XYZ file of C-alpha atoms in Angstrom:
669
model
C -60.434 116.769 84.756
C -58.602 113.379 85.439
C -54.633 113.535 84.943
C -52.529 110.788 83.740
C -49.457 109.213 85.315
C -46.288 110.916 84.765
C -45.078 107.871 82.623
C -47.828 108.119 80.101
C -47.313 111.810 79.339
C -44.924 111.140 76.749
C -47.157 108.929 74.914
C -50.073 111.171 75.210
C -48.006 114.197 73.828
C -46.894 111.670 70.880
C -50.486 110.994 69.999
C -51.347 114.682 70.151
C -48.529 115.043 67.626
C -49.567 112.305 65.454
C -53.179 113.636 65.428
C -52.597 117.298 65.208
C -54.744 118.911 62.144
C -53.476 121.563 59.424
C -54.582 124.959 60.201
C -55.789 126.752 56.825
C -55.362 130.308 55.975
C -57.873 132.873 56.289
C -57.527 133.491 52.542
C -58.323 129.997 50.875
C -57.744 131.222 47.240
C -54.355 132.499 48.114
C -51.648 130.541 46.384
C -48.138 130.683 45.009
C -49.274 128.741 42.012
C -51.156 130.113 39.037
C -55.013 130.186 38.777
C -55.738 129.542 35.379
C -57.770 126.597 34.768
C -61.305 126.591 33.652
C -64.068 124.276 34.009
C -63.496 123.089 30.660
C -59.857 122.625 31.526
C -60.686 120.565 34.499
C -63.182 118.413 32.795
C -60.861 117.298 30.143
C -58.132 116.571 32.663
C -60.674 114.440 34.539
C -61.484 112.545 31.090
C -58.007 112.336 30.254
C -57.054 110.524 33.326
C -59.635 108.475 33.192
C -60.044 107.223 29.887
C -56.604 106.026 28.744
C -54.618 102.523 28.961
C -57.827 101.291 31.292
C -59.998 101.612 27.912
C -57.523 100.077 25.598
C -55.869 97.764 27.590
C -57.723 96.992 31.064
C -60.789 95.877 29.165
C -59.080 92.927 27.308
C -57.341 91.842 30.486
C -60.171 91.940 32.966
C -62.343 90.122 30.071
C -59.914 87.409 29.358
C -58.610 86.625 32.930
C -61.111 87.540 35.058
C -64.902 88.569 34.337
C -65.377 87.443 30.682
C -68.071 89.599 28.932
C -69.431 90.371 32.205
C -66.557 93.035 32.635
C -69.553 95.285 31.778
C -70.924 94.911 34.979
C -67.432 94.868 36.811
C -66.932 98.465 35.274
C -70.629 99.390 36.283
C -69.794 98.345 40.095
C -66.444 100.333 39.814
C -68.103 103.438 38.484
C -70.620 103.476 41.299
C -67.941 102.878 43.946
C -66.126 105.737 41.957
C -68.967 108.051 42.051
C -69.514 107.662 45.911
C -65.820 108.633 46.261
C -66.219 111.365 43.467
C -68.877 112.924 45.403
C -66.626 113.413 48.548
C -63.683 114.618 46.558
C -65.903 117.212 45.082
C -66.914 118.624 48.184
C -63.432 118.699 49.749
C -62.118 120.038 46.407
C -64.919 122.875 46.382
C -64.568 123.746 50.229
C -60.789 123.493 50.509
C -59.296 124.822 47.012
C -55.831 123.744 48.078
C -53.500 121.068 46.218
C -52.801 117.929 47.852
C -56.168 116.111 46.993
C -56.642 113.152 49.320
C -53.743 114.024 51.514
C -54.929 117.611 52.312
C -58.211 116.445 53.051
C -57.283 114.030 55.466
C -54.809 116.517 57.285
C -57.726 118.899 57.720
C -60.129 116.573 59.366
C -58.430 113.170 60.629
C -54.632 113.930 61.601
C -51.091 114.416 60.607
C -49.768 111.055 60.319
C -52.963 109.466 58.828
C -52.453 112.238 56.156
C -49.048 111.485 55.605
C -49.688 108.055 54.913
C -52.358 108.963 52.720
C -50.209 110.984 50.692
C -47.370 108.532 50.936
C -49.919 106.123 48.985
C -51.087 108.744 46.616
C -47.841 109.280 45.375
C -47.126 105.418 44.907
C -50.393 105.431 43.092
C -49.390 108.183 40.632
C -45.981 106.779 40.140
C -47.460 103.200 39.465
C -50.311 104.703 37.204
C -47.592 106.738 34.980
C -45.442 103.577 34.684
C -48.134 101.231 33.621
C -49.655 103.743 31.284
C -46.076 104.254 29.672
C -45.803 100.426 29.612
C -49.312 100.075 28.061
C -48.342 103.179 25.309
C -44.962 101.358 24.612
C -46.807 97.967 23.871
C -49.434 99.560 21.674
C -46.637 101.111 19.677
C -44.750 97.939 19.632
C -47.922 96.095 18.228
C -48.234 98.400 15.340
C -44.603 97.390 14.253
C -45.479 93.687 14.951
C -43.395 93.630 18.290
C -40.443 94.746 16.343
C -39.204 97.005 19.355
C -39.616 94.043 21.970
C -37.664 91.743 19.746
C -34.857 94.105 18.920
C -34.460 95.148 22.792
C -34.369 91.235 23.838
C -31.980 90.270 21.040
C -29.311 93.213 21.061
C -29.601 95.015 24.491
C -30.611 92.267 26.942
C -33.392 90.525 28.822
C -33.726 89.018 32.170
C -35.984 86.148 33.641
C -36.591 87.600 37.477
C -39.601 87.243 39.616
C -41.990 90.398 39.762
C -39.975 92.167 36.710
C -40.496 92.242 33.275
C -38.509 90.299 30.822
C -36.957 92.878 29.197
C -36.173 96.884 29.820
C -38.927 98.899 28.248
C -36.737 101.798 27.033
C -39.481 103.113 25.183
C -41.921 103.627 28.025
C -38.931 105.043 30.153
C -38.381 107.353 27.107
C -41.829 108.655 26.912
C -41.996 109.552 30.671
C -38.781 111.727 30.488
C -40.105 113.710 27.459
C -43.422 113.983 29.347
C -41.957 115.247 32.438
C -39.730 118.005 30.359
C -43.488 119.381 28.890
C -44.866 119.349 32.198
C -42.186 121.591 33.701
C -43.086 124.316 31.270
C -45.864 125.412 33.193
C -49.739 124.491 33.748
C -51.138 126.210 30.711
C -48.669 124.146 28.118
C -49.853 120.880 30.003
C -53.513 121.757 29.515
C -53.116 122.660 25.623
C -51.333 119.300 25.240
C -54.278 117.491 27.029
C -56.863 119.200 24.988
C -55.156 118.151 21.913
C -54.721 114.276 22.684
C -58.123 114.226 24.648
C -60.070 115.560 21.406
C -58.310 112.878 19.304
C -58.950 110.128 21.864
C -62.792 110.964 21.978
C -62.941 110.806 18.137
C -61.316 107.476 17.972
C -63.810 106.215 20.676
C -66.822 107.285 18.645
C -65.193 105.700 15.868
C -64.753 102.476 17.772
C -68.478 102.347 19.171
C -69.970 102.866 15.667
C -67.798 100.513 13.745
C -67.594 97.931 16.439
C -71.495 97.699 16.668
C -71.434 97.188 13.096
C -68.994 93.956 13.403
C -70.718 92.748 16.855
C -71.708 89.200 16.824
C -74.308 87.914 19.858
C -72.839 84.627 19.479
C -69.718 85.770 21.167
C -71.748 85.724 24.408
C -73.424 82.302 24.153
C -72.818 79.183 26.083
C -70.564 77.867 22.985
C -67.999 80.651 23.932
C -68.422 80.113 27.651
C -71.491 82.400 28.421
C -71.737 85.755 29.584
C -70.303 85.444 33.148
C -68.139 82.696 32.669
C -66.344 83.118 36.056
C -69.490 83.817 37.918
C -70.279 86.440 40.682
C -66.822 86.220 42.353
C -64.993 87.139 38.919
C -67.332 89.990 38.374
C -66.527 91.505 41.864
C -62.677 90.526 41.493
C -62.857 92.381 38.023
C -64.449 95.373 39.818
C -61.423 95.616 42.111
C -59.014 95.626 39.094
C -61.369 97.884 37.178
C -61.247 100.596 39.922
C -57.943 101.475 38.589
C -59.647 102.760 35.231
C -61.402 105.626 37.472
C -58.545 106.589 39.490
C -57.922 109.734 37.277
C -60.812 111.885 38.486
C -58.595 112.848 41.696
C -56.509 115.147 39.355
C -59.275 117.518 39.210
C -59.357 117.838 42.997
C -55.298 117.896 42.759
C -55.797 120.904 40.452
C -58.064 122.870 42.683
C -55.564 125.193 43.753
C -54.923 126.170 40.034
C -58.861 126.521 39.468
C -60.184 129.848 38.647
C -63.342 129.348 40.369
C -62.955 125.844 42.242
C -66.421 126.228 44.332
C -68.453 125.555 41.099
C -65.750 124.301 38.596
C -64.627 121.126 41.001
C -68.094 119.592 41.142
C -69.242 120.353 37.512
C -66.196 118.726 36.217
C -66.045 115.804 38.503
C -69.415 114.827 37.578
C -69.037 115.376 33.877
C -65.904 113.566 33.419
C -66.723 110.623 35.537
C -70.115 110.049 33.689
C -68.206 110.169 30.202
C -65.710 107.860 31.533
C -68.134 105.248 33.112
C -70.275 105.463 29.699
C -67.249 104.860 27.424
C -65.922 101.912 29.439
C -69.202 100.081 29.547
C -69.817 100.665 25.878
C -66.373 99.741 24.841
C -66.344 96.523 26.865
C -69.496 95.650 25.154
C -68.082 96.131 21.566
C -64.981 94.402 22.459
C -66.619 91.116 23.512
C -69.076 91.468 20.718
C -66.410 91.318 18.257
C -64.331 88.557 19.276
C -64.494 85.622 21.729
C -63.529 86.984 24.908
C -61.022 83.989 25.508
C -58.902 84.656 22.332
C -58.515 88.548 23.476
C -55.141 89.798 23.249
C -54.149 91.485 26.866
C -51.716 93.937 25.281
C -53.834 95.387 22.682
C -57.000 93.993 23.022
C -58.891 96.652 20.860
C -56.462 97.276 18.093
C -56.038 93.335 17.776
C -59.657 92.790 17.658
C -59.999 94.943 14.317
C -57.115 93.377 12.934
C -58.481 89.625 13.310
C -61.858 90.753 12.015
C -59.891 91.829 8.633
C -59.784 95.770 8.951
C -56.182 96.468 9.409
C -56.700 100.268 8.662
C -59.223 100.270 11.586
C -56.678 98.583 14.115
C -54.130 101.254 13.042
C -56.585 104.043 13.736
C -57.540 102.361 17.376
C -53.879 102.096 17.983
C -53.154 105.952 17.178
C -56.050 106.747 19.340
C -54.953 104.761 22.029
C -51.728 106.290 22.067
C -53.183 109.895 22.230
C -55.333 108.490 25.381
C -52.340 107.178 26.972
C -50.801 110.555 26.513
C -53.455 112.272 28.501
C -53.130 109.919 31.318
C -49.270 110.405 31.333
C -50.026 113.948 31.395
C -52.453 113.890 34.284
C -50.231 111.543 36.107
C -47.163 113.702 35.864
C -49.553 116.865 36.615
C -51.058 115.680 39.940
C -47.999 113.910 41.436
C -45.531 116.676 41.947
C -48.575 118.887 43.126
C -49.078 116.311 45.739
C -45.368 116.224 46.839
C -45.456 119.960 46.679
C -48.339 120.031 49.434
C -46.415 117.692 51.708
C -43.307 119.423 51.277
C -44.954 122.878 52.166
C -46.327 121.609 54.981
C -43.021 120.325 56.344
C -43.854 116.354 56.076
C -41.575 116.020 53.097
C -38.192 117.209 51.982
C -38.177 120.869 51.579
C -36.439 120.770 48.288
C -39.764 119.588 46.583
C -41.779 122.992 48.093
C -39.972 125.226 45.545
C -42.049 126.696 42.784
C -40.139 128.223 39.580
C -41.083 131.861 39.744
C -41.489 131.804 36.067
C -43.495 128.650 35.178
C -45.265 128.694 38.535
C -44.766 124.797 38.790
C -42.739 122.894 41.279
C -40.146 121.827 38.831
C -38.026 119.531 41.226
C -40.794 117.410 41.986
C -41.804 117.109 38.592
C -38.058 116.109 37.571
C -37.425 113.898 40.194
C -40.422 111.950 40.132
C -40.625 111.845 36.550
C -37.267 110.061 36.476
C -38.631 107.815 39.349
C -41.583 106.994 37.219
C -39.471 106.269 34.199
C -37.251 103.803 36.170
C -40.739 101.643 37.471
C -41.511 101.572 33.712
C -38.261 100.302 32.739
C -38.131 97.301 34.805
C -41.868 96.405 35.847
C -44.604 94.601 33.793
C -47.783 95.843 33.359
C -49.849 93.305 35.406
C -47.835 93.709 38.749
C -48.221 97.370 38.420
C -52.034 97.512 37.638
C -52.544 95.117 40.521
C -50.595 97.151 43.276
C -52.184 100.249 42.267
C -56.106 99.490 43.309
C -55.249 99.364 47.056
C -53.540 102.844 47.463
C -56.496 104.196 45.480
C -59.254 102.326 47.652
C -57.599 103.262 50.794
C -57.359 106.885 49.802
C -61.210 106.931 49.062
C -61.910 105.271 52.324
C -60.283 107.945 54.253
C -61.687 110.777 52.291
C -65.166 109.664 52.745
C -64.301 109.158 56.431
C -63.221 112.611 56.366
C -66.251 113.860 54.898
C -68.482 112.728 57.790
C -66.185 114.021 60.575
C -65.902 117.439 59.064
C -69.494 117.612 58.327
C -70.365 117.082 61.858
C -67.602 119.209 63.459
C -68.256 122.742 64.589
C -66.593 125.564 62.831
C -63.216 126.691 64.481
C -63.387 130.420 65.320
C -60.281 132.329 64.410
C -58.846 135.128 66.594
C -60.582 137.478 64.184
C -63.968 136.148 65.178
C -64.780 134.614 61.765
C -65.285 131.130 61.305
C -62.782 128.973 59.277
C -63.236 125.839 57.300
C -60.662 123.907 59.277
C -62.178 122.275 62.496
C -60.381 120.506 64.876
C -61.811 117.519 66.579
C -59.619 117.983 69.202
C -60.578 121.257 70.388
C -64.010 123.095 70.783
C -64.809 126.385 69.213
C -63.095 129.158 71.169
C -65.946 131.097 73.027
C -65.708 134.957 73.377
C -63.380 135.824 76.271
C -65.486 135.982 79.540
C -64.983 138.135 82.357
C -65.136 136.766 85.705
C -64.983 138.470 89.102
C -63.250 137.396 92.325
C -63.627 138.850 95.690
C -61.888 137.998 98.798
C -63.843 138.452 102.249
C -62.161 138.062 105.653
C -59.693 136.010 104.396
C -61.417 133.029 102.985
C -60.757 131.505 99.374
C -61.556 133.791 96.481
C -65.120 133.220 95.081
C -65.966 133.762 91.437
C -69.012 135.351 90.445
C -70.450 135.350 86.791
C -70.171 138.808 84.977
C -72.826 140.519 83.285
C -71.557 139.242 79.977
C -71.714 135.697 81.217
C -75.371 136.230 81.863
C -76.186 137.594 78.881
C -74.510 134.324 76.858
C -76.575 132.249 79.055
C -79.595 133.953 78.180
C -78.582 133.916 74.531
C -77.869 130.083 74.879
C -81.349 129.538 76.522
C -82.832 131.355 73.534
C -81.146 129.280 70.760
C -81.488 126.037 72.663
C -84.455 124.618 70.104
C -81.738 125.238 67.192
C -78.976 122.999 68.140
C -75.387 123.536 67.341
C -73.186 121.493 64.746
C -72.035 118.143 66.132
C -74.877 118.204 68.705
C -78.010 115.886 69.259
C -80.795 117.276 67.163
C -83.594 118.689 68.867
C -86.318 115.947 68.248
C -83.876 113.232 69.516
C -82.679 114.967 72.788
C -85.363 113.555 74.925
C -84.229 110.043 74.053
C -80.591 110.446 73.756
C -79.645 113.176 75.715
C -78.723 111.136 79.046
C -76.866 108.969 77.100
C -74.758 111.533 74.628
C -75.579 114.758 75.955
C -72.383 115.194 77.953
C -70.328 114.413 75.068
C -68.332 117.239 73.303
C -69.918 118.515 69.859
C -68.575 115.994 67.299
C -67.067 113.618 69.760
C -69.767 110.887 69.303
C -69.664 111.395 65.351
C -65.814 110.785 65.483
C -66.106 107.525 67.286
C -68.921 106.316 65.197
C -66.848 107.100 62.083
C -64.173 104.795 63.604
C -66.698 102.426 64.567
C -67.976 102.583 60.817
C -64.692 101.652 59.314
C -63.850 98.937 62.056
C -67.325 97.107 61.384
C -66.935 97.692 57.475
C -63.610 95.768 57.516
C -64.848 93.032 59.856
C -68.359 92.594 57.818
C -66.366 92.373 54.606
C -63.616 90.027 56.089
C -66.208 87.717 57.062
C -68.308 87.728 53.796
C -64.893 87.276 51.914
C -63.029 84.612 53.985
C -65.672 83.152 56.258
C -66.702 80.274 54.417
C -63.847 79.544 52.448
C -60.583 80.239 54.264
C -61.821 80.364 57.755
C -64.521 77.569 57.391
C -66.635 78.981 59.840
C -69.852 76.949 61.035
C -73.181 78.115 59.705
C -74.155 79.538 63.008
C -71.124 81.393 63.852
C -70.907 82.843 60.167
C -74.477 84.180 60.568
C -73.910 85.604 64.004
C -70.753 87.608 62.977
C -72.689 88.920 59.851
C -75.637 90.058 62.157
C -73.307 91.474 64.789
C -71.028 93.579 62.322
C -74.249 94.874 60.436
C -75.949 96.127 63.184
C -72.671 97.888 64.179
C -72.388 99.232 60.757
C -76.170 100.350 60.903
C -76.285 101.454 64.506
C -72.996 103.824 63.604
C -74.634 105.619 60.772
C -78.035 105.984 62.884
C -75.957 107.669 65.491
C -74.364 109.866 62.925
C -77.329 110.926 61.496
C -79.274 112.138 64.768
C -76.739 114.709 65.114
C -76.848 118.229 63.667
C -74.917 118.726 60.430
C -72.828 122.182 58.923
C -75.414 123.595 56.456
C -73.350 125.258 53.825
C -75.021 126.682 50.694
C -72.090 128.311 49.303
C -70.061 124.901 48.010
C -71.191 121.734 46.956
C -72.001 118.997 49.626
C -72.243 115.381 49.191
C -75.728 114.481 49.317
C -77.496 111.942 52.003
C -74.813 112.330 54.415
C -73.756 110.063 56.256
C -75.350 107.284 53.865
C -73.387 108.205 50.802
C -69.849 108.254 52.390
C -70.726 105.226 54.523
C -71.691 103.307 51.511
C -68.358 104.486 49.797
C -66.303 103.220 52.759
C -68.203 99.750 52.433
C -67.585 99.521 49.012
C -63.838 100.280 49.013
C -63.029 98.005 51.901
C -65.131 95.271 50.130
C -63.206 95.633 46.785
C -59.986 95.840 49.001
C -60.452 92.427 50.323
C -60.686 91.293 46.801
C -57.182 92.065 46.130
C -54.525 89.342 46.327
C -52.014 88.649 49.106
C -49.180 89.742 47.443
C -50.509 92.808 46.750
C -50.937 93.417 50.584
C -47.628 92.436 51.199
C -46.123 94.832 48.939
C -48.554 97.569 50.507
C -47.286 96.891 54.024
C -43.893 97.231 52.715
C -44.290 100.384 51.369
C -46.511 101.599 54.303
C -43.400 100.862 56.416
C -41.026 102.549 54.377
C -43.497 105.621 54.649
C -43.518 105.619 58.394
C -39.797 105.334 58.633
C -39.715 108.597 56.462
C -42.396 110.151 58.633
C -40.654 109.594 62.111
C -37.415 110.258 60.744
C -38.337 113.392 58.859
C -41.660 114.729 58.861
C -42.634 114.801 62.382
C -39.768 116.878 63.375
C -40.233 119.298 60.458
C -43.926 119.799 60.471
C -45.174 123.178 60.286
C -48.128 122.669 62.543
C -45.490 121.256 65.101
C -43.556 124.437 64.769
C -46.701 126.596 64.998
C -47.417 124.856 68.218
C -44.006 125.718 69.886
C -44.594 129.505 69.011
C -46.204 131.731 71.762
C -49.946 131.973 71.158
C -52.405 134.833 71.662
C -52.784 136.713 75.137
C -55.455 135.855 77.567
C -56.875 138.143 80.017
C -59.014 138.048 83.217
C -60.062 140.557 85.330
C -59.759 140.420 89.360
C -61.508 142.885 91.752
C -59.271 143.112 94.793
C -60.212 143.989 98.468
C -59.156 147.290 98.116
C -61.743 147.862 95.205
C -58.900 148.034 92.509
C -59.322 146.466 89.279
C -56.363 144.172 88.202
C -56.048 142.873 84.567
C -53.909 139.737 84.385
C -52.222 139.159 81.169
C -50.362 135.993 80.360
C -49.324 134.329 77.116
C -51.124 130.910 76.364
C -48.324 128.621 75.700
C -47.574 124.737 75.224
C -48.248 122.784 78.459
C -45.154 123.211 80.762
C -43.576 126.141 79.165
C -45.606 129.208 80.798
C -42.953 131.863 82.353
C -44.326 132.245 85.698
C -41.775 135.197 86.272
C -43.410 137.056 83.598
C -46.630 136.416 84.581
C -46.044 137.646 87.724
C -44.215 140.682 86.534
C -47.138 141.607 84.009
C -49.670 141.241 87.090
C -47.400 143.392 89.131
C -47.068 146.210 86.584
C -50.918 146.221 85.626
C -51.780 146.434 89.460
C -49.647 149.540 90.075
C -50.925 151.123 86.875
C -54.670 150.679 87.458
C -54.042 151.531 91.126
C -52.427 154.845 90.102
C -55.375 155.614 87.793
C -57.720 155.117 90.539
């Protein structure tokens, strides 16, 4: 094995630290939290997390400013992309029932620094989501009283005209977040009961909107006189899909709750599928009703549904819709305040975030410190930022998390299972290490002063025969037997899973390049036709070849928990879809995202990398390794040494151990 120069050794060690993986416990169901959530609880959590301000506010905002009545197609595209991501979340949530959602999944399969950045973005995603919902909740309640709350605040308290901030401090939005945080801190069962109540009322109001709305529908509102069905064209539809992604971000609360589920292996996939299907159906039907009731260009972005009934002369119906919207937004608030502290708790439990947030209340079994601190931060954001700025910034973090989770599914599916010291396979494979083989015995004989010669022991020969018998049944991460004659010379020398990991990286790079060319090639870059076409062909081929090379390898087959169908096609399509939607976001959103990432890196290198429990575990002495040596005198010597990190082996201890063992064995002979 080639060695690097001494100057690059620190860089190599740093890369190893940044990409170390999380080691999971043997008992995956063990937790300091309380496992009490059923499939129904998780389903209602998912529905509550998705059907809220997105239904009552986002439909009107996207229809008026971005897509027109074609907002229906925007929600359909966003729902399909979310379904691909939901498959990946469901597999991880069932296989690794630990809190942390995308952060945990990335930590197990990709690496520590990437997991931290994903967790850092998920924290921001939940904070912004909660603040945006609280802002929408305040706006809807204010609309019932004819904006009396806003007028009073601007007149008697204060207002400001600062870029990127709201025109006035929304005290009502901040107050509801503080109250909700207080209720969440009482425990998961209290949160679940409140979510059941609000979700039931919300679904009843949605049924009312659909029935009464279709009665008032006027197809002329989709006619050319009103601008047509898709006034902004395909570009507007796709841009609307990127924003509509915000509507479906709530399903990851199910994965975040997996550590508190009674039977996560079955409950997580079922709850994810049902909740996402219900939410997508509700968004598409409500968007249809809304744009048929009133012309799309006259919608009120702050309270579109309630305002539509008011304008049609049914003020009582508008009040019913407003009440339903408030209940729906309460469920989203509860879900955001439910999942955010658990992600913070998971990061703190691993040592990557401040340890104060890893404390669990012994009575309520919830991380109270994380709930209260981040609830107050969320309230502060709702106090000063407006809804539009919050919603635009939200989608990018969600899309990035979905991309990494999809990539993690591929890596984990084609990675050999790690063999623990007890001889049992664990579910946290490490891409950087191979499965530990059974300790082999080797015999060394010294003859006439020559160098020691090593011979295979009988157990080694037995293992060789066993490998020959099972050659047709290839191991996980190796080439399939049918492709070995064609690709073995090219890929046969690679470690199991190594080719797949490289192809996943190529898949992400080619997806980014392909989407960038499609989005910016003709307009911003103004590429010639031949150059544009050539780049499309090159990056498309790289994408397809990467998928093909992954497919020719042997995947894991696990019938005990849910697995994403059609791997690597399904997660590969999810990566491409997510990257394309990220390209549709504004430049200002990317600038804000870059600043947040920079802050996250500062936190990680200032605190996380030094307190990581995986790093601490690496510094501890590992298991004892033994080998047997036959001396010329015929005595058998067992050499025992502690397997420690490079550069930390105590040679004197090894020599002493060797000498004492030799004396003991010689005496026995």
